[in-house]
mmCIF file of C-alpha atoms and ligand atoms in Angstrom:
data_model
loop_
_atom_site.group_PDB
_atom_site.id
_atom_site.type_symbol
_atom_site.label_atom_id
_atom_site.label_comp_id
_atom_site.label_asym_id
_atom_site.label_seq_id
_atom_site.Cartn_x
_atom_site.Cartn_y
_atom_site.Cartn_z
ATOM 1 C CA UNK A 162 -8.872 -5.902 27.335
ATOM 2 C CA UNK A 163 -8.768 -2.970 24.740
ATOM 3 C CA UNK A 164 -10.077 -4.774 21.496
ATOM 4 C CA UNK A 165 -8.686 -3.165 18.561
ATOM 5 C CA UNK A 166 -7.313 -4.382 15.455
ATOM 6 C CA UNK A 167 -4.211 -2.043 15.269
ATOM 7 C CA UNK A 168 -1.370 -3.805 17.062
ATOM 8 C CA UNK A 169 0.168 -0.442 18.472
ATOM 9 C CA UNK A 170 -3.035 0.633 20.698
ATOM 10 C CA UNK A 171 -2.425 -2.791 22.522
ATOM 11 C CA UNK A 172 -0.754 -3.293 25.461
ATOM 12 C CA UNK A 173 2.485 -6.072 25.380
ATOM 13 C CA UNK A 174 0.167 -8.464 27.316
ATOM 14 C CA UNK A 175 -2.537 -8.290 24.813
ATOM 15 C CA UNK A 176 -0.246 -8.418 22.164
ATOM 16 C CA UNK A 177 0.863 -11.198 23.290
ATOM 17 C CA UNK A 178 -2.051 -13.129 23.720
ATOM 18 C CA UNK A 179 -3.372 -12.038 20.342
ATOM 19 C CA UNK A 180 0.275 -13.642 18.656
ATOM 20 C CA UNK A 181 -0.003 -16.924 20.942
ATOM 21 C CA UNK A 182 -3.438 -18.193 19.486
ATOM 22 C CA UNK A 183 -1.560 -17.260 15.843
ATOM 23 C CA UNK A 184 -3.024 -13.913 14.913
ATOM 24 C CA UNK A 185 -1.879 -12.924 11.375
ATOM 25 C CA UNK A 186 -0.159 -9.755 11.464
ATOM 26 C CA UNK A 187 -0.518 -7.083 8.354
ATOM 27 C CA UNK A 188 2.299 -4.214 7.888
ATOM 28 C CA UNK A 189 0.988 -1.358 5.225
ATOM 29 C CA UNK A 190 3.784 0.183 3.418
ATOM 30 C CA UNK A 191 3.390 3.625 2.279
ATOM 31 C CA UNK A 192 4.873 6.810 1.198
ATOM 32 C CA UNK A 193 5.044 10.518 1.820
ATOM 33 C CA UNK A 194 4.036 11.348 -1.838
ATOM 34 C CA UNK A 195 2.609 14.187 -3.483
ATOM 35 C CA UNK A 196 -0.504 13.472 -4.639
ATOM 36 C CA UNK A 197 -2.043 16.336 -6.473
ATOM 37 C CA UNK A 198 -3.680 19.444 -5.749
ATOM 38 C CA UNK A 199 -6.725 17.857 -4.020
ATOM 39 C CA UNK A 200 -5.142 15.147 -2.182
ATOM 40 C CA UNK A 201 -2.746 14.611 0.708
ATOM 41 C CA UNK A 202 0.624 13.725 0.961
ATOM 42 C CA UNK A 203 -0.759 10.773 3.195
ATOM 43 C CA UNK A 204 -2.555 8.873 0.748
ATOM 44 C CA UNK A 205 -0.336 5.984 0.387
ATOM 45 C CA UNK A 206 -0.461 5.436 4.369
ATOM 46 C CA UNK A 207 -3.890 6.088 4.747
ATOM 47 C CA UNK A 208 -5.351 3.282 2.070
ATOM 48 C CA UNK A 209 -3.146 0.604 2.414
ATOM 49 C CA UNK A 210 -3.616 1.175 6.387
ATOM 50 C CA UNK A 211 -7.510 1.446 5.658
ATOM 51 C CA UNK A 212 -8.044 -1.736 3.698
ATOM 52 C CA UNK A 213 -5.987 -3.534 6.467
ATOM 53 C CA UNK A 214 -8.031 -2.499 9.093
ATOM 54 C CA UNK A 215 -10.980 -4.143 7.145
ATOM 55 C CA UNK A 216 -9.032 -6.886 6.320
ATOM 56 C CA UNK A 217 -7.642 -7.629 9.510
ATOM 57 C CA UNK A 218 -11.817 -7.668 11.340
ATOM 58 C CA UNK A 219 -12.475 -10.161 8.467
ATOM 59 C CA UNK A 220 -9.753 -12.519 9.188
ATOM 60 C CA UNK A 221 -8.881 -11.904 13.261
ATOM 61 C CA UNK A 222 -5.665 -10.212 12.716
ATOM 62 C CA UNK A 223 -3.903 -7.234 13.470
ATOM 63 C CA UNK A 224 -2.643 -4.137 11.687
ATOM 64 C CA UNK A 225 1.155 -3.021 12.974
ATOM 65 C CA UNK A 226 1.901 0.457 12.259
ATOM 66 C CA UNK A 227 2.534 1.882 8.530
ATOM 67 C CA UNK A 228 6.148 2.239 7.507
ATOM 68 C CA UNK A 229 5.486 6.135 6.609
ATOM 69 C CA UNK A 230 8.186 6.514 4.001
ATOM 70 C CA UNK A 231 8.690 4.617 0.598
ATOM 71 C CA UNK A 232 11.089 4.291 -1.964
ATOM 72 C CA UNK A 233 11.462 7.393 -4.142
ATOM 73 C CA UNK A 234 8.532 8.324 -6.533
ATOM 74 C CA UNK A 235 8.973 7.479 -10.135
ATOM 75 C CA UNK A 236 7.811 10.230 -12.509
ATOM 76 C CA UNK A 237 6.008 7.602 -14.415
ATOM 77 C CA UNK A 238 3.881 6.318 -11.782
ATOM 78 C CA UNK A 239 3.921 8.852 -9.069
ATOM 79 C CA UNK A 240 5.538 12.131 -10.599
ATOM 80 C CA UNK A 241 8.635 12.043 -9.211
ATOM 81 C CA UNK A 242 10.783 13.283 -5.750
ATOM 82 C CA UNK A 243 10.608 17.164 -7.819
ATOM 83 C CA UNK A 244 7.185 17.382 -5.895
ATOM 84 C CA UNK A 245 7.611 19.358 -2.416
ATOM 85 C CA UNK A 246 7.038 17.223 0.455
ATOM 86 C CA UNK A 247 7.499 13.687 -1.297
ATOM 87 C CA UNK A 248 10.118 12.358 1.319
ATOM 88 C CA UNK A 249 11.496 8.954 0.405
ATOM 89 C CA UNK A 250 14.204 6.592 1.323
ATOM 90 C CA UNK A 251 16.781 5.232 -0.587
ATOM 91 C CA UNK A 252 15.578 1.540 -1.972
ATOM 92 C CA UNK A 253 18.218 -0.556 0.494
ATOM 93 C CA UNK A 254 16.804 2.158 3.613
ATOM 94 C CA UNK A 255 13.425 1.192 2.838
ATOM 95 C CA UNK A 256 14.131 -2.765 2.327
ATOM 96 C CA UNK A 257 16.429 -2.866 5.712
ATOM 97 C CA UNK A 258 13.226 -1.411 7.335
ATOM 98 C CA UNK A 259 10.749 -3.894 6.185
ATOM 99 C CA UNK A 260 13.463 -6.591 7.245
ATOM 100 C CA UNK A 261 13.829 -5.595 10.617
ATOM 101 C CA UNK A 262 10.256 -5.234 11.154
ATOM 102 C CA UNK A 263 9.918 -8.303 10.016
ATOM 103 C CA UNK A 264 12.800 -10.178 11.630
ATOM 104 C CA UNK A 265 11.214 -8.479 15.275
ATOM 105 C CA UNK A 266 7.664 -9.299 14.946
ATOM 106 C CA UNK A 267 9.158 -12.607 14.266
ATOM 107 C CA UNK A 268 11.149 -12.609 17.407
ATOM 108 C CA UNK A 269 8.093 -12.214 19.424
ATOM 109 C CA UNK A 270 6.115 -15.205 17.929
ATOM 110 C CA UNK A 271 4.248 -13.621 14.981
ATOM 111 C CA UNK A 272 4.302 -16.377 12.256
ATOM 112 C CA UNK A 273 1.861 -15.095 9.424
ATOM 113 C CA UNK A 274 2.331 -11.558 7.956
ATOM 114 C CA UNK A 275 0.989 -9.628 5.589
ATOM 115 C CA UNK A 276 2.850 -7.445 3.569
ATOM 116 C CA UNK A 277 0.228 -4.912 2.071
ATOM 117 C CA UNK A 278 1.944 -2.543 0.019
ATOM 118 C CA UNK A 279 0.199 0.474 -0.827
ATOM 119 C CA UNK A 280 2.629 2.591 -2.827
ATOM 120 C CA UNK A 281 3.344 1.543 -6.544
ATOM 121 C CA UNK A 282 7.432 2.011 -6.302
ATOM 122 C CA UNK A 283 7.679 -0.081 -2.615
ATOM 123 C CA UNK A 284 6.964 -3.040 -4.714
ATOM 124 C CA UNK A 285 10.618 -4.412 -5.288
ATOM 125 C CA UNK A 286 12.319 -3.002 -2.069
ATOM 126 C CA UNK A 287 9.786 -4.924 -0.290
ATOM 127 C CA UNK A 288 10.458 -8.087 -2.235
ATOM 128 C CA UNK A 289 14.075 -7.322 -0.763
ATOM 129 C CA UNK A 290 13.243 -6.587 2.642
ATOM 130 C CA UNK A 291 10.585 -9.462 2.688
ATOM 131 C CA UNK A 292 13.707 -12.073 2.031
ATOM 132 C CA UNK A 293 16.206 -10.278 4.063
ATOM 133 C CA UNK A 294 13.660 -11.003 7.030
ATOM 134 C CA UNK A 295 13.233 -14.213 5.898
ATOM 135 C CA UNK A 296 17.151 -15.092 5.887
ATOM 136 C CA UNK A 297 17.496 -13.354 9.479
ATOM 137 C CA UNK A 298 15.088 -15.411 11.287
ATOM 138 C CA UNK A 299 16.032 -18.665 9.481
ATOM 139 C CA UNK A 300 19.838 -17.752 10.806
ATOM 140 C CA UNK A 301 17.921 -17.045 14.086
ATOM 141 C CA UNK A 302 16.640 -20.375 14.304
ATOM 142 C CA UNK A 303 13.364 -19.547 13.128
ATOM 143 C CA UNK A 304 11.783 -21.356 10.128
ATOM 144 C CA UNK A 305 8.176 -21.340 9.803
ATOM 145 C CA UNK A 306 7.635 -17.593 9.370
ATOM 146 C CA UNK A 307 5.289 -16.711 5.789
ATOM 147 C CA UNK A 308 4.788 -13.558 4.498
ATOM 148 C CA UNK A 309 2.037 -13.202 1.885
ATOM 149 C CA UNK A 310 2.771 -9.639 0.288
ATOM 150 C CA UNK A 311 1.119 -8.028 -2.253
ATOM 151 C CA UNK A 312 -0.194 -4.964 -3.757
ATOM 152 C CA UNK A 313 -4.027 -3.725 -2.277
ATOM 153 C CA UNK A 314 -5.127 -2.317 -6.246
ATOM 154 C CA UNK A 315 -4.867 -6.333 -7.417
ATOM 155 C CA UNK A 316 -7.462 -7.186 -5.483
ATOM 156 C CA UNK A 317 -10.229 -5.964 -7.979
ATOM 157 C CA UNK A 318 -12.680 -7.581 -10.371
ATOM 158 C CA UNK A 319 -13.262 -7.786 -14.051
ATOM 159 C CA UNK A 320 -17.028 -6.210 -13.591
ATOM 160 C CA UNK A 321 -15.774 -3.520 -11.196
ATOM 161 C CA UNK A 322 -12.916 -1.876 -13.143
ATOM 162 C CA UNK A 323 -15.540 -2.200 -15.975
ATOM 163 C CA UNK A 324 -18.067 -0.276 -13.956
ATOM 164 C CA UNK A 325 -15.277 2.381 -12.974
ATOM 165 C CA UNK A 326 -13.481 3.044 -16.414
ATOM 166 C CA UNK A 327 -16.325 2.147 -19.209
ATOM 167 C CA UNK A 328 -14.068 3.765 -21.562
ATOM 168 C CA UNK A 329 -11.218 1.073 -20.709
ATOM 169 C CA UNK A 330 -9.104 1.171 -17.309
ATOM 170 C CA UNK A 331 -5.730 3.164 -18.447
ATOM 171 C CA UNK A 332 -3.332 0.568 -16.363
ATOM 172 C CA UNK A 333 -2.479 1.067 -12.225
ATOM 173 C CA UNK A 334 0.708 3.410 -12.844
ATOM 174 C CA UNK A 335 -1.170 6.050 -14.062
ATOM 175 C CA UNK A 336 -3.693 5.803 -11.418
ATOM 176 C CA UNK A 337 -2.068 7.449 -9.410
ATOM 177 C CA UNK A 338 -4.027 10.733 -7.736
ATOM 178 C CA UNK A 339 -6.521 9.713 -9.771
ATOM 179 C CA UNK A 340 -10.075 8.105 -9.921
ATOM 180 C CA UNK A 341 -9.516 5.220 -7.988
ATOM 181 C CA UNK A 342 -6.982 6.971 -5.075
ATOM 182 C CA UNK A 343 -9.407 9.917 -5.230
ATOM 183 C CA UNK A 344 -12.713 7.857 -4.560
ATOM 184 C CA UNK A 345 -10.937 5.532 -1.899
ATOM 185 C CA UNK A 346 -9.719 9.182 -0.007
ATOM 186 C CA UNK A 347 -13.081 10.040 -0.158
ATOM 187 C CA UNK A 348 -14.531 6.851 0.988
ATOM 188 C CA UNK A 349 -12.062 6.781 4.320
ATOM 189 C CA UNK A 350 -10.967 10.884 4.591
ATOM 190 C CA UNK A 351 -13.393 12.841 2.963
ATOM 191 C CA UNK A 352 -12.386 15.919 5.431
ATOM 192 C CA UNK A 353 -8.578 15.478 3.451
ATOM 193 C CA UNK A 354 -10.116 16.015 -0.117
ATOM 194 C CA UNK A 355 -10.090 19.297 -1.855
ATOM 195 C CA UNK A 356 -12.979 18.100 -5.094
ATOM 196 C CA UNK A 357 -12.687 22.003 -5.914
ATOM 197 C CA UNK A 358 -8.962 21.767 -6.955
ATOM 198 C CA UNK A 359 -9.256 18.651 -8.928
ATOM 199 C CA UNK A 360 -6.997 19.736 -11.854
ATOM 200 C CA UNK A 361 -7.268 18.710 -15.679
ATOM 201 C CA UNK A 362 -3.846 18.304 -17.384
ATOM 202 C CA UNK A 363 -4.357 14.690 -17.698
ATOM 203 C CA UNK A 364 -3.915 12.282 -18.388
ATOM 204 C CA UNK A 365 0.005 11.844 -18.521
ATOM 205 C CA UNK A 366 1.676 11.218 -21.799
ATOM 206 C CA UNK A 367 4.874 9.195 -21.248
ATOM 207 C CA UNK A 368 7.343 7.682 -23.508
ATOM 208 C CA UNK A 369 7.877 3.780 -22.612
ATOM 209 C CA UNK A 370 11.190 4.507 -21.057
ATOM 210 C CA UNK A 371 12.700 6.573 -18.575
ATOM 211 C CA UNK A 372 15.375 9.863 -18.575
ATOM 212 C CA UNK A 373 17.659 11.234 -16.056
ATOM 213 C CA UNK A 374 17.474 13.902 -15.480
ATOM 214 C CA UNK A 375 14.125 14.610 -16.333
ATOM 215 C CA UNK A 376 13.327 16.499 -19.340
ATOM 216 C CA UNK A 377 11.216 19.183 -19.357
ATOM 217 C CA UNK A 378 8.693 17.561 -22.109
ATOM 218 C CA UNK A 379 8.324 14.034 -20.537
ATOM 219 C CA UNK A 380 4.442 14.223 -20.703
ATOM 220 C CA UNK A 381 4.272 14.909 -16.568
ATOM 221 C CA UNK A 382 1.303 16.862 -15.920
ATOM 222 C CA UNK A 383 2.577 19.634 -13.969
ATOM 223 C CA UNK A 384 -0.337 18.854 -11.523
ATOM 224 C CA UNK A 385 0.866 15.513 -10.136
ATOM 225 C CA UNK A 386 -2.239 13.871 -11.156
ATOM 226 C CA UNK A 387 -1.522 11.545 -14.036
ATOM 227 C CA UNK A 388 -4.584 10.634 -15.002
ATOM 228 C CA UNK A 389 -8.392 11.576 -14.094
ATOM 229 C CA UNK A 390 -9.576 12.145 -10.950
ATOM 230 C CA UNK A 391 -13.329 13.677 -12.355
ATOM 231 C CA UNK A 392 -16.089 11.289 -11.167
ATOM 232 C CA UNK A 393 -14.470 10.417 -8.103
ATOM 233 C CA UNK A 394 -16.991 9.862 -5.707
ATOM 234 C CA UNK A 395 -16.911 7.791 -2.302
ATOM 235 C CA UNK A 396 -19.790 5.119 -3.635
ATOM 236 C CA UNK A 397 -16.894 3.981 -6.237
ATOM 237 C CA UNK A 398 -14.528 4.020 -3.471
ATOM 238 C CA UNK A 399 -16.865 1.739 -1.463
ATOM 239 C CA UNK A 400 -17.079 -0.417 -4.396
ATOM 240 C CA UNK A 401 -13.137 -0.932 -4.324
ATOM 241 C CA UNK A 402 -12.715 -1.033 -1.329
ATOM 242 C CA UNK A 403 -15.422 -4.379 -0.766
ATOM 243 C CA UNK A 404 -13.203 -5.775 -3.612
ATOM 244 C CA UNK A 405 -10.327 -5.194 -2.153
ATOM 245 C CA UNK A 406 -11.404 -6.639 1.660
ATOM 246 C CA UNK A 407 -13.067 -9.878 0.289
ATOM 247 C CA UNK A 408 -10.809 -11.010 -2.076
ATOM 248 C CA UNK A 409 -7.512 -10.642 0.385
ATOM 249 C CA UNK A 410 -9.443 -11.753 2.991
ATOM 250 C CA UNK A 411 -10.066 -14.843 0.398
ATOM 251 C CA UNK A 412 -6.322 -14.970 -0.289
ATOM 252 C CA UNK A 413 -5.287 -15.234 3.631
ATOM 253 C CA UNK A 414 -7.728 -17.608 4.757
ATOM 254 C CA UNK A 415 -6.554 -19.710 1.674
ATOM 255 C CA UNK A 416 -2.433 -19.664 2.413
ATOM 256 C CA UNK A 417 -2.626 -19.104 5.848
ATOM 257 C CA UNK A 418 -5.283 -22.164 6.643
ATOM 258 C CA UNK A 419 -7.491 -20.117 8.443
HETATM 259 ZN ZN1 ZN B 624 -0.768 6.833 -4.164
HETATM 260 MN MN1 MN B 625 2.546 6.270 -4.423
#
């Protein structure tokens, strides 16, 4: 039997015997999202899908493949769709695709997801898709499906964020291609990281509102980076990312009984 925590590399038999003794089942939502000069446009795929696999050997459950695309970046937390190469979907797309996702792994006796959202602007739409699922399999006869979803970056402690940002942690929106997406690349895909073209236009200076279209001025750094991403380095990523595994892992076990 091919042991593996990622649902996909299974065959249907195994899958199936992993869901009958109640496996929980964690779906990583991510994005196709600029992310700077040094980084990827896979960065919101491959964290969320990295701290799941962790999570997943912690707590006997299995990863099901990343939902690639997210709902459209938002120049104040992830510089916009102006960026070449951030693909999105339309917020109803992306929900109807978490729902049916849902609503099928449902269909074959899954009963405990995870919803492990690992791109700032999914949050809502997966809210959305999350009770649209929900509603399907309760009209489908099925009632005891729960979905714990959340957002991976919560899942850090006082001391840590100290140790990371002594100078005060500027907030999770403008985090993004920054010090803690740069050390978690690093940690998982060092061979995707580009520490030479690290740019330093940061950090962003927004108003508290937003503008269509976007003005010129709107305190975007023309980088994509929209805060820091100096002193990146993969030991801080390793320090997130055990934050990150235990206390999910801690959060499962407690609402799922396990
Ligand atoms: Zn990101
Ligand atoms: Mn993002």
């Amino acid at each position: 039997m091919v042991d593996s925590v990622f649902l996909a590399e299974l065959s249907w038999r195994e899958f199936q015997e992993k869901i009958s003794a109640n496996a929980p089942v964690i779906l990583p939502l991510g994005a196709t999202e600029q992310h700077g000069p040094h980084l990827p446009l896979c960065v919101d795929v491959v964290l969320p899908t990295g701290v799941a696999a962790r999570v997943a050997s912690e707590v006997g459950g299995l990863v099901a493949p990343a939902i690639p695309y997210g709902y459209k970046s938002q120049p104040r937390s992830g510089g916009g769709q102006g960026f070449p190469g951030t693909t999105s979907l339309d917020a109803h797309t992306f929900a109807l695709v978490v729902r049916d996702v849902i609503r099928d792994l449902g269909a074959h006796g899954v009963r405990r997801i995870i919803v492990l959202n690992g791109h700032f602007e999914n949050s809502w739409p997966a809210v959305e898709g999350v009770d649209l699922g929900l509603r399907e399999l309760r009209r489908d006869g099925i009632a005891d499906m729960e979905v714990l979803r959340l957002e991976y970056w919560d899942f850090v402690t006082r001391p840590t964020l100290d140790k990371l940002f002594p100078d005060g942690f500027p907030g999770t929106e403008l985090e993004h291609a920054s010090l803690l997406e740069t050390s978690l690349m690093l940690l998982l895909r060092p061979d995707l990281v580009a520490m030479d073209k690290i740019p330093s236009d940061g950090p962003a200076k927004f108003p508290t509102y937003d503008m269509r279209p976007l003005p010129e001025n709107f305190g975007l750094p023309a980088s994509g980076v929209l805060a820091v991403a100096q002193g990146a380095s993969a030991e801080k990523g390793e320090w997130l990312m055990a934050d990150h595994v235990k206390l999910i892992s801690a959060a499962i076990r407690k609402e799922f009984r396990l």
